[in-house]
Amino acid sequence: MTAGGTGHAEADRGDKGGVRTALAGLTTRGRSFLAAGIAAAICAYVLGQSDLLRVGLLLAVLPLVCATVLYRTRYRVAGSRRLSPARVPAGSEARVHLRMDNVSRLATGLLMLQDRVPYVLGPRPRFVLDRVEPGGRREVSYRVRSDLRGRYPLGPLQLRLTDPFGMCELTRSFSTYDTLTVIPRVEPLPPVRLSGEAKGYGDGRHRSLALAGEDDIIPRGYRYGDDLRRVHWRSTARYGELMVRREEQPQRARCTVLLDTRGVAFAGAGPDSAFEWAVSGAASALVHMLERGFSVRLLTDTGTAVPGEGADGFAGASQESADAAGLMMDTLAVVDHSDGTGLSRAYDVLRGGNEGLLLAFFGDLDEEEAAVVAKMRRRSGGAVAFLLDSEDWVREPTDVSGPLEESGERLRMLREAGWTAVRVPRGAQLSELWRQAERERTSTGSAGRTSDGGGWS
């Protein structure tokens, strides 16, 4: 980010605006020198003293010259900002690097820098830089940290310049901004036995375009480097161009991470709230599954899927896992409560076909919504649900009988429908619940193994 491009355009404004700006920047010392010089010039005229006139002119001209030079110089200073990194987990620090370049032929005076940052990132950083030689540069840096995820603008950078005599002081604001993205915390998850592991190719893998016979071949056009032994002569004669047999393409196992964002399903706010735990859990799950080689998509209760560029909404093999993870992390960084009250939109997306493994993070579920969730299991190869009771997260730990009874009923309904359902107590670690889900699946026998390799096994 270079912030020095806008100053030169401003320098070409009318002389009146430049004179007013320069005179407005005079300090108390500069105004005193100017007033003393004018007074001395008047006295010299009245008394006829030429030596006094020369002194008055010197006193009056010095602050005006300083203001003019400083006004010209401030548009010859370029500022830039660099974030390292630009995407940081909540609770971690990022470093902001500032650089000032003097592109003029004159040395600068004292420079004072101030960068505007949101209050949640900390106090405004201020720096004082000594004289910068012609063509020289100065670099400073500061740290920012936020416990709350989100996208935070940094800037504009403000530069205050003073001349060596302290006669004038001018401020310049650069117009460019940078954005710091604070993503949810990601917790490393232990490996559990998943069908189609080892980069999504395993016992449960399934292949697209399987060749059932000579008439079922789906050819494609010849590409430079294709093996000539794969040329399909019948199709070549039919289409009039060289055609080759399409190879079997192993299809990666799929996983959908469903995040419940309904405002009515969560109570409380802040980094330790149930909703923030669910967002962090969804982020940890999708990163873990991408690392295992699954094609993953993020789905919310509103029916919005990320990434959604493909026909099925999944991050396919053609898309790098890092890019897919970054896109979904940016979405989770700004996700907020939705106005919806039900999960029917998410169910409509899931009912379209086999969705592979389904990992869901739910808030409060009433009986009607629990029934909708139970039907989601039919459209997935395997389903694991993490249920958060918002009352359990906001009330004191002395009385939890009510939430335990209600959450127990929801867990029973989902387990009867084939879900591997796990209750999330206040402050629980997802890694422990991840292992608990595997133990419960093993003990209850609800493995959910399917031929397409999308289940939790």
PDB file of N, CA and C in Angstrom, residues 339-376:
ATOM      1  N   ASP A 339     -31.356 -13.293  10.919  1.00  0.00           N
ATOM      2  CA  ASP A 339     -32.702 -12.980  11.408  1.00  0.00           C
ATOM      3  C   ASP A 339     -33.647 -14.178  11.315  1.00  0.00           C
ATOM      4  N   GLY A 340     -33.174 -15.262  10.728  1.00  0.00           N
ATOM      5  CA  GLY A 340     -34.038 -16.420  10.564  1.00  0.00           C
ATOM      6  C   GLY A 340     -34.343 -17.124  11.874  1.00  0.00           C
ATOM      7  N   THR A 341     -35.417 -17.885  11.854  1.00  0.00           N
ATOM      8  CA  THR A 341     -35.814 -18.649  13.033  1.00  0.00           C
ATOM      9  C   THR A 341     -35.793 -20.149  12.795  1.00  0.00           C
ATOM     10  N   GLY A 342     -35.555 -20.574  11.551  1.00  0.00           N
ATOM     11  CA  GLY A 342     -35.578 -21.995  11.245  1.00  0.00           C
ATOM     12  C   GLY A 342     -34.381 -22.426  10.429  1.00  0.00           C
ATOM     13  N   LEU A 343     -34.311 -23.738  10.195  1.00  0.00           N
ATOM     14  CA  LEU A 343     -33.211 -24.347   9.452  1.00  0.00           C
ATOM     15  C   LEU A 343     -33.682 -24.937   8.128  1.00  0.00           C
ATOM     16  N   SER A 344     -34.855 -24.515   7.667  1.00  0.00           N
ATOM     17  CA  SER A 344     -35.420 -25.100   6.452  1.00  0.00           C
ATOM     18  C   SER A 344     -34.595 -24.760   5.211  1.00  0.00           C
ATOM     19  N   ARG A 345     -34.003 -23.570   5.166  1.00  0.00           N
ATOM     20  CA  ARG A 345     -33.211 -23.203   3.994  1.00  0.00           C
ATOM     21  C   ARG A 345     -31.974 -24.081   3.882  1.00  0.00           C
ATOM     22  N   ALA A 346     -31.330 -24.342   4.988  1.00  0.00           N
ATOM     23  CA  ALA A 346     -30.173 -25.237   4.953  1.00  0.00           C
ATOM     24  C   ALA A 346     -30.594 -26.647   4.543  1.00  0.00           C
ATOM     25  N   TYR A 347     -31.750 -27.079   5.007  1.00  0.00           N
ATOM     26  CA  TYR A 347     -32.229 -28.407   4.631  1.00  0.00           C
ATOM     27  C   TYR A 347     -32.524 -28.479   3.137  1.00  0.00           C
ATOM     28  N   ASP A 348     -33.054 -27.390   2.567  1.00  0.00           N
ATOM     29  CA  ASP A 348     -33.328 -27.380   1.137  1.00  0.00           C
ATOM     30  C   ASP A 348     -32.047 -27.547   0.322  1.00  0.00           C
ATOM     31  N   VAL A 349     -30.955 -26.985   0.803  1.00  0.00           N
ATOM     32  CA  VAL A 349     -29.679 -27.151   0.105  1.00  0.00           C
ATOM     33  C   VAL A 349     -29.176 -28.577   0.248  1.00  0.00           C
ATOM     34  N   LEU A 350     -29.322 -29.141   1.423  1.00  0.00           N
ATOM     35  CA  LEU A 350     -28.808 -30.486   1.671  1.00  0.00           C
ATOM     36  C   LEU A 350     -29.638 -31.565   0.999  1.00  0.00           C
ATOM     37  N   ARG A 351     -30.881 -31.301   0.750  1.00  0.00           N
ATOM     38  CA  ARG A 351     -31.737 -32.334   0.175  1.00  0.00           C
ATOM     39  C   ARG A 351     -31.481 -32.535  -1.313  1.00  0.00           C
ATOM     40  N   GLY A 352     -30.611 -31.724  -1.892  1.00  0.00           N
ATOM     41  CA  GLY A 352     -30.366 -31.821  -3.321  1.00  0.00           C
ATOM     42  C   GLY A 352     -29.644 -33.079  -3.734  1.00  0.00           C
ATOM     43  N   GLY A 353     -28.941 -33.734  -2.830  1.00  0.00           N
ATOM     44  CA  GLY A 353     -28.218 -34.947  -3.196  1.00  0.00           C
ATOM     45  C   GLY A 353     -27.323 -35.406  -2.080  1.00  0.00           C
ATOM     46  N   ASN A 354     -26.471 -36.359  -2.390  1.00  0.00           N
ATOM     47  CA  ASN A 354     -25.577 -36.917  -1.394  1.00  0.00           C
ATOM     48  C   ASN A 354     -24.502 -35.892  -1.050  1.00  0.00           C
ATOM     49  N   GLU A 355     -24.448 -35.477   0.201  1.00  0.00           N
ATOM     50  CA  GLU A 355     -23.541 -34.425   0.615  1.00  0.00           C
ATOM     51  C   GLU A 355     -22.308 -34.965   1.326  1.00  0.00           C
ATOM     52  N   GLY A 356     -22.112 -36.268   1.371  1.00  0.00           N
ATOM     53  CA  GLY A 356     -20.955 -36.824   2.053  1.00  0.00           C
ATOM     54  C   GLY A 356     -21.076 -36.652   3.551  1.00  0.00           C
ATOM     55  N   LEU A 357     -19.969 -36.314   4.198  1.00  0.00           N
ATOM     56  CA  LEU A 357     -19.950 -36.131   5.641  1.00  0.00           C
ATOM     57  C   LEU A 357     -20.529 -34.765   5.999  1.00  0.00           C
ATOM     58  N   LEU A 358     -21.356 -34.725   7.028  1.00  0.00           N
ATOM     59  CA  LEU A 358     -21.988 -33.496   7.495  1.00  0.00           C
ATOM     60  C   LEU A 358     -21.553 -33.229   8.927  1.00  0.00           C
ATOM     61  N   LEU A 359     -20.890 -32.095   9.148  1.00  0.00           N
ATOM     62  CA  LEU A 359     -20.479 -31.647  10.474  1.00  0.00           C
ATOM     63  C   LEU A 359     -21.269 -30.385  10.795  1.00  0.00           C
ATOM     64  N   ALA A 360     -22.049 -30.422  11.854  1.00  0.00           N
ATOM     65  CA  ALA A 360     -22.970 -29.322  12.156  1.00  0.00           C
ATOM     66  C   ALA A 360     -22.716 -28.786  13.557  1.00  0.00           C
ATOM     67  N   PHE A 361     -22.880 -27.476  13.693  1.00  0.00           N
ATOM     68  CA  PHE A 361     -22.755 -26.782  14.971  1.00  0.00           C
ATOM     69  C   PHE A 361     -24.053 -26.009  15.187  1.00  0.00           C
ATOM     70  N   PHE A 362     -24.857 -26.492  16.142  1.00  0.00           N
ATOM     71  CA  PHE A 362     -26.187 -25.953  16.371  1.00  0.00           C
ATOM     72  C   PHE A 362     -26.254 -25.229  17.710  1.00  0.00           C
ATOM     73  N   GLY A 363     -27.135 -24.196  17.738  1.00  0.00           N
ATOM     74  CA  GLY A 363     -27.498 -23.555  18.989  1.00  0.00           C
ATOM     75  C   GLY A 363     -28.739 -24.219  19.563  1.00  0.00           C
ATOM     76  N   ASP A 364     -29.613 -23.428  20.163  1.00  0.00           N
ATOM     77  CA  ASP A 364     -30.840 -23.967  20.743  1.00  0.00           C
ATOM     78  C   ASP A 364     -31.741 -24.515  19.645  1.00  0.00           C
ATOM     79  N   LEU A 365     -32.266 -25.701  19.860  1.00  0.00           N
ATOM     80  CA  LEU A 365     -33.191 -26.338  18.924  1.00  0.00           C
ATOM     81  C   LEU A 365     -34.493 -26.645  19.644  1.00  0.00           C
ATOM     82  N   ASP A 366     -35.605 -26.151  19.084  1.00  0.00           N
ATOM     83  CA  ASP A 366     -36.888 -26.579  19.620  1.00  0.00           C
ATOM     84  C   ASP A 366     -37.277 -27.894  18.950  1.00  0.00           C
ATOM     85  N   GLU A 367     -38.445 -28.390  19.286  1.00  0.00           N
ATOM     86  CA  GLU A 367     -38.864 -29.690  18.772  1.00  0.00           C
ATOM     87  C   GLU A 367     -39.024 -29.671  17.251  1.00  0.00           C
ATOM     88  N   GLU A 368     -39.555 -28.584  16.717  1.00  0.00           N
ATOM     89  CA  GLU A 368     -39.756 -28.492  15.269  1.00  0.00           C
ATOM     90  C   GLU A 368     -38.433 -28.468  14.530  1.00  0.00           C
ATOM     91  N   GLU A 369     -37.485 -27.657  14.998  1.00  0.00           N
ATOM     92  CA  GLU A 369     -36.197 -27.567  14.323  1.00  0.00           C
ATOM     93  C   GLU A 369     -35.387 -28.844  14.505  1.00  0.00           C
ATOM     94  N   ALA A 370     -35.558 -29.504  15.643  1.00  0.00           N
ATOM     95  CA  ALA A 370     -34.871 -30.782  15.834  1.00  0.00           C
ATOM     96  C   ALA A 370     -35.362 -31.816  14.822  1.00  0.00           C
ATOM     97  N   ALA A 371     -36.639 -31.752  14.479  1.00  0.00           N
ATOM     98  CA  ALA A 371     -37.166 -32.670  13.469  1.00  0.00           C
ATOM     99  C   ALA A 371     -36.571 -32.367  12.091  1.00  0.00           C
ATOM    100  N   VAL A 372     -36.389 -31.083  11.781  1.00  0.00           N
ATOM    101  CA  VAL A 372     -35.758 -30.712  10.508  1.00  0.00           C
ATOM    102  C   VAL A 372     -34.316 -31.216  10.471  1.00  0.00           C
ATOM    103  N   VAL A 373     -33.605 -31.062  11.583  1.00  0.00           N
ATOM    104  CA  VAL A 373     -32.228 -31.537  11.647  1.00  0.00           C
ATOM    105  C   VAL A 373     -32.176 -33.049  11.488  1.00  0.00           C
ATOM    106  N   ALA A 374     -33.132 -33.740  12.073  1.00  0.00           N
ATOM    107  CA  ALA A 374     -33.157 -35.197  11.953  1.00  0.00           C
ATOM    108  C   ALA A 374     -33.286 -35.625  10.496  1.00  0.00           C
ATOM    109  N   LYS A 375     -34.045 -34.871   9.684  1.00  0.00           N
ATOM    110  CA  LYS A 375     -34.207 -35.226   8.277  1.00  0.00           C
ATOM    111  C   LYS A 375     -32.938 -34.952   7.470  1.00  0.00           C
ATOM    112  N   MET A 376     -32.091 -34.053   7.951  1.00  0.00           N
ATOM    113  CA  MET A 376     -30.841 -33.787   7.243  1.00  0.00           C
ATOM    114  C   MET A 376     -29.959 -35.021   7.173  1.00  0.00           C
TER     115      MET A 376
END
